[in-house]
Coordinates of C-alpha atoms in Angstrom, one line a residue:
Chain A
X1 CA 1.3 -37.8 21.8
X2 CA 1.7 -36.5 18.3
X3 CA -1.4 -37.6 16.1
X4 CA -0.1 -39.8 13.6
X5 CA -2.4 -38.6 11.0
X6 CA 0.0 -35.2 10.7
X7 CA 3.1 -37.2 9.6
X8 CA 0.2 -38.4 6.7
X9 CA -0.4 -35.2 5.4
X10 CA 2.4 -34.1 3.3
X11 CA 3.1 -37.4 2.1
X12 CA -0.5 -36.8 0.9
X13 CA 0.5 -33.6 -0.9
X14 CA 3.8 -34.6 -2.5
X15 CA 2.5 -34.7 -5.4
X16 CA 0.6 -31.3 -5.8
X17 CA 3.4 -28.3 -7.4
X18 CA 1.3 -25.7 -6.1
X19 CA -1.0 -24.7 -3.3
X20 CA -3.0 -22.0 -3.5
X21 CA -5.2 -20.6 -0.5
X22 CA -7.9 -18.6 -1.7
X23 CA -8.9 -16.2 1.6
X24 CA -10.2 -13.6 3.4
X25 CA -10.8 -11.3 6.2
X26 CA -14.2 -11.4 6.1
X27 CA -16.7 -13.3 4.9
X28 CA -18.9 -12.6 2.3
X29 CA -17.0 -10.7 -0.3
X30 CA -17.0 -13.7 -2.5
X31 CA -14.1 -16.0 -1.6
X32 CA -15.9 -19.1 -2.9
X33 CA -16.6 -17.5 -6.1
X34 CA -13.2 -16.5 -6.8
X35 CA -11.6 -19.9 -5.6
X36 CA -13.9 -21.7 -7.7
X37 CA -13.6 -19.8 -10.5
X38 CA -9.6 -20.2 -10.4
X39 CA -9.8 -23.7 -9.7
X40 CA -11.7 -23.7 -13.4
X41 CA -9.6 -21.4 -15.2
X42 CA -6.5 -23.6 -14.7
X43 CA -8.2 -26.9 -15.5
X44 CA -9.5 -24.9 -18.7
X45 CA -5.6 -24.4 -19.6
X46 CA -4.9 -27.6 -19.1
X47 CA -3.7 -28.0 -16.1
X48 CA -4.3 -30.5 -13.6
X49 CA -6.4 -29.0 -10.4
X50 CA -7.7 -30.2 -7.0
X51 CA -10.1 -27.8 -5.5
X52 CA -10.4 -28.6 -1.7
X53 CA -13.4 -26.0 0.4
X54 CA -12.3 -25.9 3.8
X55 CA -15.0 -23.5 4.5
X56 CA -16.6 -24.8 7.6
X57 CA -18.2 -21.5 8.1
X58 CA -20.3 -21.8 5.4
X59 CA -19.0 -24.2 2.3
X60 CA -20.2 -22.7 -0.9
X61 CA -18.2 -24.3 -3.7
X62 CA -20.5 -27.5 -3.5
X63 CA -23.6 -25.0 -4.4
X64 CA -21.3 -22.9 -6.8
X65 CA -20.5 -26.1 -8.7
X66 CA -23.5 -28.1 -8.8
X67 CA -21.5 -30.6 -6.8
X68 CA -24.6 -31.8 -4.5
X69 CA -25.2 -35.1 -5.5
X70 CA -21.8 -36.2 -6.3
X71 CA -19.7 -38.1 -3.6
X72 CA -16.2 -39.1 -2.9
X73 CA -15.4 -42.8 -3.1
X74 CA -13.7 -44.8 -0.2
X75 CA -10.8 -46.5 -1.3
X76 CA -6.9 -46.3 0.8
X77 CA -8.3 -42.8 1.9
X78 CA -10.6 -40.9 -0.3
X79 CA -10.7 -40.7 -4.0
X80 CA -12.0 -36.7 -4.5
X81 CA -14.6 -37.4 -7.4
X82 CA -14.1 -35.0 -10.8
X83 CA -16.9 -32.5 -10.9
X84 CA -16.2 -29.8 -14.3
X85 CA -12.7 -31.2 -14.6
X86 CA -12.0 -30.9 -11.5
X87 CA -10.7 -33.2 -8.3
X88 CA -13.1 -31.6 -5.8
X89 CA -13.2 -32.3 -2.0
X90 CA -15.3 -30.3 0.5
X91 CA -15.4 -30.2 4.4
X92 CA -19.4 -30.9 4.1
X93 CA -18.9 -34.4 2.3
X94 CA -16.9 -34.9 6.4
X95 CA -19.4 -32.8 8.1
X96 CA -22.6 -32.9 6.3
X97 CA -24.9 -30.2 6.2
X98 CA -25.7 -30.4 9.0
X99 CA -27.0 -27.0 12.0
X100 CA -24.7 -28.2 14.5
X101 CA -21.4 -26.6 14.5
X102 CA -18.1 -27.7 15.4
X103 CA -17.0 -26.5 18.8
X104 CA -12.9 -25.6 17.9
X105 CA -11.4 -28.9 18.7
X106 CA -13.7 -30.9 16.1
X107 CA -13.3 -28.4 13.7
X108 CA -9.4 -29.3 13.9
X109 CA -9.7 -32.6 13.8
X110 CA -12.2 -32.5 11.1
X111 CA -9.4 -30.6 9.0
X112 CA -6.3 -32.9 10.1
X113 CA -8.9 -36.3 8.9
X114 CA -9.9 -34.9 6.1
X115 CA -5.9 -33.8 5.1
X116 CA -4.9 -36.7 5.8
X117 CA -7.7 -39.0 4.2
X118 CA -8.2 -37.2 0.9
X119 CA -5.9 -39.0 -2.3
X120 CA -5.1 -35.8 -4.3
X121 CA -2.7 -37.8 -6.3
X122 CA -0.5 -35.6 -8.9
X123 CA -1.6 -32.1 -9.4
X124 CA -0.5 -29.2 -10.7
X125 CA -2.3 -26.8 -8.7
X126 CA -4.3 -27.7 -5.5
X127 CA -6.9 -24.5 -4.7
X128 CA -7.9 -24.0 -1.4
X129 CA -11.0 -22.2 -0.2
X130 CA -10.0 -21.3 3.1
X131 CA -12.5 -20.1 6.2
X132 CA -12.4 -16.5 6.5
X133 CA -10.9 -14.6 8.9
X134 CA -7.5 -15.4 11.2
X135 CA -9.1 -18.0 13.7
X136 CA -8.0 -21.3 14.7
X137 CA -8.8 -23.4 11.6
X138 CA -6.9 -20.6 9.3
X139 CA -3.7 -21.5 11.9
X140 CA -4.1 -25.0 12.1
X141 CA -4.2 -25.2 8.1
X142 CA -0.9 -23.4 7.7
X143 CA 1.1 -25.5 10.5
X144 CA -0.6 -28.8 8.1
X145 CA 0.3 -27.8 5.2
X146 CA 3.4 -25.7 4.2
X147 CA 3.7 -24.1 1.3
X148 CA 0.9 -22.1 1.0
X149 CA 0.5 -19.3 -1.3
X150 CA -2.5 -16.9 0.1
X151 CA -4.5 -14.8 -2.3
X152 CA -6.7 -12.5 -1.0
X153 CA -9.6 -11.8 -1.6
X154 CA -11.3 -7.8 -0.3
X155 CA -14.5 -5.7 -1.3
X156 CA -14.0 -2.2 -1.5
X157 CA -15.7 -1.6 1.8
X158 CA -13.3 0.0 4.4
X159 CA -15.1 -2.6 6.9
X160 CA -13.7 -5.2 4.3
X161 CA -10.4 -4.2 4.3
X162 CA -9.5 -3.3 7.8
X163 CA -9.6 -7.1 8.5
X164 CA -7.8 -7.5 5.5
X165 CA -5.0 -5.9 7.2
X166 CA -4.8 -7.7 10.2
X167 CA -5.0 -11.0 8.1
X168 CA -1.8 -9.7 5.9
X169 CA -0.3 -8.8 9.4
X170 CA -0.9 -12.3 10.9
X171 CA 0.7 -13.9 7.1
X172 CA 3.3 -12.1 7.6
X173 CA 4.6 -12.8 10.7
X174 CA 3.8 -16.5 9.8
X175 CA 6.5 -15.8 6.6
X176 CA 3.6 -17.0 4.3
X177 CA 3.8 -15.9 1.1
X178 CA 0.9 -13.7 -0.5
X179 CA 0.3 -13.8 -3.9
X180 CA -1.6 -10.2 -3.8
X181 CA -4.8 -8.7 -3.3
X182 CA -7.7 -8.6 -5.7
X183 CA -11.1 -6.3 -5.0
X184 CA -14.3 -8.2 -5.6
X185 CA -17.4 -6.7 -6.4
X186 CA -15.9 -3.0 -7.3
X187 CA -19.1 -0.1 -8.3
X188 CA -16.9 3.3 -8.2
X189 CA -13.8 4.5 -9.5
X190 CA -12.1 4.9 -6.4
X191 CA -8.8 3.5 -5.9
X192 CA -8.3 3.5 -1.8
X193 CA -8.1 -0.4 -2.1
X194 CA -5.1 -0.1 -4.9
X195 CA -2.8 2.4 -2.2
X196 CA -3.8 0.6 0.6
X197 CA -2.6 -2.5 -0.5
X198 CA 0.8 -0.8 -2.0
X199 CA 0.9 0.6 1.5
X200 CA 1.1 -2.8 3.2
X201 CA 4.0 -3.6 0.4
X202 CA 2.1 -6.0 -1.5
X203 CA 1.4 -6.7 -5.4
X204 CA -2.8 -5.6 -6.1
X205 CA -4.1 -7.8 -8.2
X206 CA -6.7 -5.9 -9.9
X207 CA -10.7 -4.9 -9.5
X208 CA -13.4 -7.5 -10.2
X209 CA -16.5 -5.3 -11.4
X210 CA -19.9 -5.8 -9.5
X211 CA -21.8 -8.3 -11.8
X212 CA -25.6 -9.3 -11.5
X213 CA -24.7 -12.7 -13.6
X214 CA -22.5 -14.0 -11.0
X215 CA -25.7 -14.9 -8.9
X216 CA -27.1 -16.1 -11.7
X217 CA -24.0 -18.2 -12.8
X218 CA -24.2 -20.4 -9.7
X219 CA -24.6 -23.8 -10.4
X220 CA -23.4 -23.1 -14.2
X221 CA -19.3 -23.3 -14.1
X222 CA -19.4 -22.6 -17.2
X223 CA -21.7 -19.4 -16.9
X224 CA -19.4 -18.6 -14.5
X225 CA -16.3 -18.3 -16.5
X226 CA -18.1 -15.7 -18.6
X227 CA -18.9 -13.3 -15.7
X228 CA -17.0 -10.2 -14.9
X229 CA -14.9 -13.0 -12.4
X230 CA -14.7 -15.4 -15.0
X231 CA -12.8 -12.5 -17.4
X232 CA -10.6 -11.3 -14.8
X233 CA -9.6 -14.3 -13.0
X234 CA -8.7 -15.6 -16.5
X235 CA -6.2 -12.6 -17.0
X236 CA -4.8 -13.0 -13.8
X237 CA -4.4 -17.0 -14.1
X238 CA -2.2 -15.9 -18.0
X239 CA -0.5 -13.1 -16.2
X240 CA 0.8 -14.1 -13.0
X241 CA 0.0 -17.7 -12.5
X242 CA 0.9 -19.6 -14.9
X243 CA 3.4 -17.5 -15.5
X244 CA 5.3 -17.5 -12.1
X245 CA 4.7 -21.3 -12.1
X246 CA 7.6 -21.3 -15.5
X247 CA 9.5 -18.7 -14.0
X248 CA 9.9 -21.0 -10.6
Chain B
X1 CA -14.6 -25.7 38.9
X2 CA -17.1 -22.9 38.2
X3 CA -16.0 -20.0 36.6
X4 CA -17.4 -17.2 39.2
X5 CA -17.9 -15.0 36.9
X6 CA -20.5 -16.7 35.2
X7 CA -22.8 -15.9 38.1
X8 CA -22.2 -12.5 38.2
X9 CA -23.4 -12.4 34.2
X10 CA -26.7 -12.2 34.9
X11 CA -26.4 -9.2 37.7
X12 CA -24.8 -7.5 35.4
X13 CA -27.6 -7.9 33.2
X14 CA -30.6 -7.8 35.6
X15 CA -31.8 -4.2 34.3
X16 CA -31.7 -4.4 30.6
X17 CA -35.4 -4.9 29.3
X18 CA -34.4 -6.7 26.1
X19 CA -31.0 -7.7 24.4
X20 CA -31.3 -7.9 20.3
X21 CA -28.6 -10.1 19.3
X22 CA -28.4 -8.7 15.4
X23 CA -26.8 -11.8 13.7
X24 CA -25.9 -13.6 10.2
X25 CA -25.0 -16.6 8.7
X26 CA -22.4 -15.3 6.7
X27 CA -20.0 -12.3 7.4
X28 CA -19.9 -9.4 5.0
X29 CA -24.1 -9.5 4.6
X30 CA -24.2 -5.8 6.8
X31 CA -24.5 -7.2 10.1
X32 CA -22.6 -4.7 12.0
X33 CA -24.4 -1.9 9.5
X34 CA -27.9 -3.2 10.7
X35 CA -27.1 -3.8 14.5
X36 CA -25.4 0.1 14.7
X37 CA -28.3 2.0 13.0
X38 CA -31.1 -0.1 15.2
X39 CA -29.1 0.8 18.4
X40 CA -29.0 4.5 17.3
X41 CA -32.5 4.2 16.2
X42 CA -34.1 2.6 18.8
X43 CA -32.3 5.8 21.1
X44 CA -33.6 8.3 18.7
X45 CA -36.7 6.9 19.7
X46 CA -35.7 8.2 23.4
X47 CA -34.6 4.2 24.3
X48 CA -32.0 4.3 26.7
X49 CA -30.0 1.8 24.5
X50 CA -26.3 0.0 24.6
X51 CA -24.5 -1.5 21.8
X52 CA -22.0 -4.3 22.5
X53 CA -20.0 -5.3 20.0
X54 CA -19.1 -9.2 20.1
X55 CA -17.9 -10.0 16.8
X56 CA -14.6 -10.9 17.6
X57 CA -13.8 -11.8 14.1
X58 CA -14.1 -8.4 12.3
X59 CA -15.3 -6.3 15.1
X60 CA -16.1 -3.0 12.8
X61 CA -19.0 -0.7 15.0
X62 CA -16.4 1.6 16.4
X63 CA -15.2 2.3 12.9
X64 CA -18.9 2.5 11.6
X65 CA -19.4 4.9 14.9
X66 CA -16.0 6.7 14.8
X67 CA -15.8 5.7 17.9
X68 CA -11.9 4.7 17.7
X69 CA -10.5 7.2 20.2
X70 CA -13.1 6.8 23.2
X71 CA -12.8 4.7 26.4
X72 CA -14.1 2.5 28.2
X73 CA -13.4 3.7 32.3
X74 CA -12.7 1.4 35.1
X75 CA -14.7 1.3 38.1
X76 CA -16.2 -1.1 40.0
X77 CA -16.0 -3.2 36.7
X78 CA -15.8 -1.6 33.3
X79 CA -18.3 1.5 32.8
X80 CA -18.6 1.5 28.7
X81 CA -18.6 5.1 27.3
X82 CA -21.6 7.2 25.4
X83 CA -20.9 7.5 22.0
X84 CA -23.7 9.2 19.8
X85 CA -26.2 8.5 22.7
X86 CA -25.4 4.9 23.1
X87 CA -23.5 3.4 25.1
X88 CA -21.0 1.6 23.7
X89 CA -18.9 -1.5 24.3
X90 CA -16.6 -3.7 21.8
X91 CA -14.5 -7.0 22.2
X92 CA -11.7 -4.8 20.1
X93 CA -11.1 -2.6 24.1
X94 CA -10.4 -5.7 25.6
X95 CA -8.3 -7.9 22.8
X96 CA -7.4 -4.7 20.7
X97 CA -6.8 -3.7 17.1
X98 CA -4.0 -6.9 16.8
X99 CA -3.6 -9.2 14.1
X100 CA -2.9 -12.0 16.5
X101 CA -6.1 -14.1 16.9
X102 CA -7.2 -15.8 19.5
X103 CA -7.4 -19.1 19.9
X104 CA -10.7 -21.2 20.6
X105 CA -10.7 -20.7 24.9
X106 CA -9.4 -17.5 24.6
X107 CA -12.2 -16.3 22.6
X108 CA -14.6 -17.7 25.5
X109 CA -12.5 -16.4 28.2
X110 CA -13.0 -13.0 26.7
X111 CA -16.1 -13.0 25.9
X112 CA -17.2 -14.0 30.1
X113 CA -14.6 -11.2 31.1
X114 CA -16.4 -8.9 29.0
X115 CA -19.6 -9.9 30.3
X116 CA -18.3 -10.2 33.5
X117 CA -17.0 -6.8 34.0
X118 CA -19.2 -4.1 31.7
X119 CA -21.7 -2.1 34.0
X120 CA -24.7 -1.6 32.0
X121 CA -26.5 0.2 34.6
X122 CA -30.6 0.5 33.0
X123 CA -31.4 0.1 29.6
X124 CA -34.1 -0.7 27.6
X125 CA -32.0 -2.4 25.1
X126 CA -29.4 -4.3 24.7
X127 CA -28.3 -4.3 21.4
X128 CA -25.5 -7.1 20.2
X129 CA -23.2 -7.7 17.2
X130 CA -23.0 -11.3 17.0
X131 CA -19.7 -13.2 15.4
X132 CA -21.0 -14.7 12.1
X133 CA -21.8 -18.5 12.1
X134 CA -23.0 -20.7 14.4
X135 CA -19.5 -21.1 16.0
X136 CA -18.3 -21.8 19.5
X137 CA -18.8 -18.0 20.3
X138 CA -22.0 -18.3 19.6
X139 CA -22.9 -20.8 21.6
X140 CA -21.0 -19.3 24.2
X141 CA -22.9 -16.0 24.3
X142 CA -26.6 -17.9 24.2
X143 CA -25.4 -20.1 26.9
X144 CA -23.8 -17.2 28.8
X145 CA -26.8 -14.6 28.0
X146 CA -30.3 -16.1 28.1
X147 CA -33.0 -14.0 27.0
X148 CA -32.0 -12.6 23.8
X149 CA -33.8 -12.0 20.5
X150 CA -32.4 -12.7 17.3
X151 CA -32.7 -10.4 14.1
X152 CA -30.9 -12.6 11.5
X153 CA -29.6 -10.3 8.5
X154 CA -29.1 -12.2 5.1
X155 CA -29.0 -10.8 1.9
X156 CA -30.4 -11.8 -1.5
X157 CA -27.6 -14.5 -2.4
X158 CA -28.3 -18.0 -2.3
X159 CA -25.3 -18.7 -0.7
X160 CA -25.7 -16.4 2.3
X161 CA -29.5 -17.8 2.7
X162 CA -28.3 -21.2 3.0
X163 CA -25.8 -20.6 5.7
X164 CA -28.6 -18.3 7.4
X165 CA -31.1 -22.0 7.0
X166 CA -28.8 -23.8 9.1
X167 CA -28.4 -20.8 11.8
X168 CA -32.1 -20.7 11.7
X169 CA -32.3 -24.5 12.6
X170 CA -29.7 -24.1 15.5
X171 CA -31.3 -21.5 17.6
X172 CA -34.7 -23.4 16.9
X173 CA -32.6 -26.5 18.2
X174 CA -31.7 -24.3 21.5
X175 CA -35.2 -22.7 21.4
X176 CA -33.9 -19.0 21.3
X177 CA -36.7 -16.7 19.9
X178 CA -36.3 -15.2 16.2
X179 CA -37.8 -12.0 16.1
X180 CA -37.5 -12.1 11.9
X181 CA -35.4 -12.6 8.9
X182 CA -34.5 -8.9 7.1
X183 CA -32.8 -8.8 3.6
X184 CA -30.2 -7.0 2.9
X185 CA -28.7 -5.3 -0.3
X186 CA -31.2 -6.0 -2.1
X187 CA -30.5 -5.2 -5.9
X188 CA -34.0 -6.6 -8.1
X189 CA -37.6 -7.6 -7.3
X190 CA -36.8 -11.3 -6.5
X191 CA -39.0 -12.4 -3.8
X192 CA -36.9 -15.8 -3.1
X193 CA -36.0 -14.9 0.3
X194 CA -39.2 -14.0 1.2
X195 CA -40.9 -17.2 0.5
X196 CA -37.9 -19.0 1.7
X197 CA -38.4 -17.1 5.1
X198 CA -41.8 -18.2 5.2
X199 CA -41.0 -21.6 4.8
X200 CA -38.9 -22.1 7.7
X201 CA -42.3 -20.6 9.5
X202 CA -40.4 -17.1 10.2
X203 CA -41.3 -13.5 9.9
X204 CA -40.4 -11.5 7.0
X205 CA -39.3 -8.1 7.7
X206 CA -38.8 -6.8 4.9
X207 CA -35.7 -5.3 2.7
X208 CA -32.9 -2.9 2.3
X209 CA -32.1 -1.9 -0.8
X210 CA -28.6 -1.6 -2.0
X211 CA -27.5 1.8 -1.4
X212 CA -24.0 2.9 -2.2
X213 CA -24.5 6.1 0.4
X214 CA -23.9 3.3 3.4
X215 CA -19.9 3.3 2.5
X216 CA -20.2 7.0 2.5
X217 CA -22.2 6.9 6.1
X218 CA -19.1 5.1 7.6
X219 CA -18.1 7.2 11.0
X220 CA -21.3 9.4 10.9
X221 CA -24.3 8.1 12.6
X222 CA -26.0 11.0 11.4
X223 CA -25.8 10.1 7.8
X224 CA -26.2 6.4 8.3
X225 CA -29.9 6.8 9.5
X226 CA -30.3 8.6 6.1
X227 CA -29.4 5.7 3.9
X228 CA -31.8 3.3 3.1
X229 CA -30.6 0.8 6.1
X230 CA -31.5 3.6 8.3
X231 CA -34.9 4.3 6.8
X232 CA -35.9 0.7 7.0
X233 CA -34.5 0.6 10.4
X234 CA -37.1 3.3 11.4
X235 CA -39.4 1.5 10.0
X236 CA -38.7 -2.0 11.6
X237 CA -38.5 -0.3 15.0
X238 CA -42.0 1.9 14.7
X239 CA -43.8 -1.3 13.8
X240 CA -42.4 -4.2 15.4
X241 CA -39.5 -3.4 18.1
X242 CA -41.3 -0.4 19.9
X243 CA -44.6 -2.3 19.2
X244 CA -43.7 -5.5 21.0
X245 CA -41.9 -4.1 23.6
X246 CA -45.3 -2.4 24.7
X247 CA -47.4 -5.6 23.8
X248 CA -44.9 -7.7 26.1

């Protein structure tokens, strides 16, 4: 039997222009931060964004945003509440905080209720802070919802970017579209990250440098902006976002 | 029905003294840095030792060994190979290098095969890189394996210590012993983590500090025991490891 709730979802996301997944290989090399950060810079140029953490490895945004005590309201599905300007929806507002983890089945439906429930209404952009890595809830997300654009998020660790590769790998024989590649948390000069990723035929983004504040930022969106991910993030949102959006 | 292989887990690890699962919340915290150098430290120490890499999501010891062109050999079951004194087994042998992941029960499926059919012979320890999270593959492993110790590796960020909070409150759920809570890249003096580790009643072990000679150590175990996770290592395994074996 199909589960009715798929036929929901992209009547759901009619509305949204564009949907952005923010992702990668491995955890830890600050997907949340970047996602978040995004998710900001275009509501700070005026667009309107939905930032959706689907992170049920280990949501962040809630923590990066101060977002804790806020909570979606019930009403024909859920209405995501605005935290910083933003329509905000997390897997732990469906979860909770909770120790237990999912076991894979519950994880998917978690993801197909939570498509499915959430009223994004009309949006310009729609961020998506994906789990890391190529498992099951990365797959499941891409059959839901079409239209995905990935950017990807390494460090300049070799450990970093080897997954990287087999994520680009799996994209790509999906046909999703990538965006590019952007290195987080950058301390040297080197530039193996820059020809790796003109290797595997795709656009690199730029470095982000190592920055103390961003610790310090969390909980502060604004602060955030004004980190070393703040600056760049900003470029890249003038450059190539906003950009493509008028060139589509 | 049973799966028969289940029952031949635990032959196949009736002679290994101790298994160290070294595990995180959150990936990219230097899981797979921490769990390599203690296996090579612990057979410095003249341990007869195996590492066993699980972590089906970014498995990265045989890059961090160099240990990309040996091979396991078949026999009676799969004998794993010695690589810089250890021996050494990883998931990537049995699913390979592919950008194809697996889905939920194939994940379990190889995991039992894996434990089914590696011949550990004696050791004195065991030494496991976990998956990240508190997934199904974990669970799978502590149900399959019982016995094992955890080392839980977070690093300074908030973020990474709140994922680690809710790992902490799972094993205590399935009542798996935590041998300690070490942190990782450590950059300033905080002492957040420590008191943080003391409230949830466990044992500090102490830091790393950030050291940008680890990248340089990847492939050479020699060098990696000269960075400051190798030092701390030593030090971990002199004091507490080697220590408690004897006390036990």
């Amino acid at each position: 039997m199909v589960d009715p709730r798929i036929s929901v979802i992209s009547e759901r996301l009619s509305r949204i222009s564009r949907i952005m997944a923010v992702s990668s290989g491995k955890g830890g090399v600050g997907k949340s931060m970047v996602a978040t950060t995004l998710a900001l810079t275009l509501a700070n140029n005026g667009c309107k964004v939905g930032l959706f953490d689907l992170d049920f490895t280990s949501p962040s945004t809630h923590i990066i945003l101060n977002a804790e005590k806020v909570q979606p309201k019930e009403e024909k599905g859920i209405i995501p509440p605005t935290v910083h300007g933003l329509k905000y929806m997390s897997i732990i507002y469906f979860v909770g905080d909770k120790p237990a983890p999912l076991r894979g089945s519950d994880t998917s439906n978690a993801l197909i209720e939570l498509l499915a429930i959430t009223q994004w209404g009309e949006l310009d952009f729609l961020v998506l802070d994906m789990p890391p890595g190529i498992g099951d809830a990365v797959l499941d997300i891409v059959r839901l919802i079409h239209r995905i654009e990935f950017l990807i998020v390494t460090t300049p660790s070799l450990l970093a970017f080897q997954t990287v590769k087999k994520q680009v790998s799996l994209l790509s024989e999906l046909k999703m579209p990538i965006v590019g590649i952007i290195e987080n948390m950058k301390m040297d000069k080197a530039n193996d990250v820059k020809l790796e990723t003109e290797k595997l035929g795709l656009k690199y983004l730029g470095v982000i440098s190592f920055d103390t504040q961003v610790e310090a930022a969390i909980g502060n969106g604004a602060k955030l902006l004004n980190t070393a991910i703040g600056k760049k993030i900003k470029q890249l949102v003038d450059k190539e976002i906003i950009t493509s959006k008028r060139a589509g």
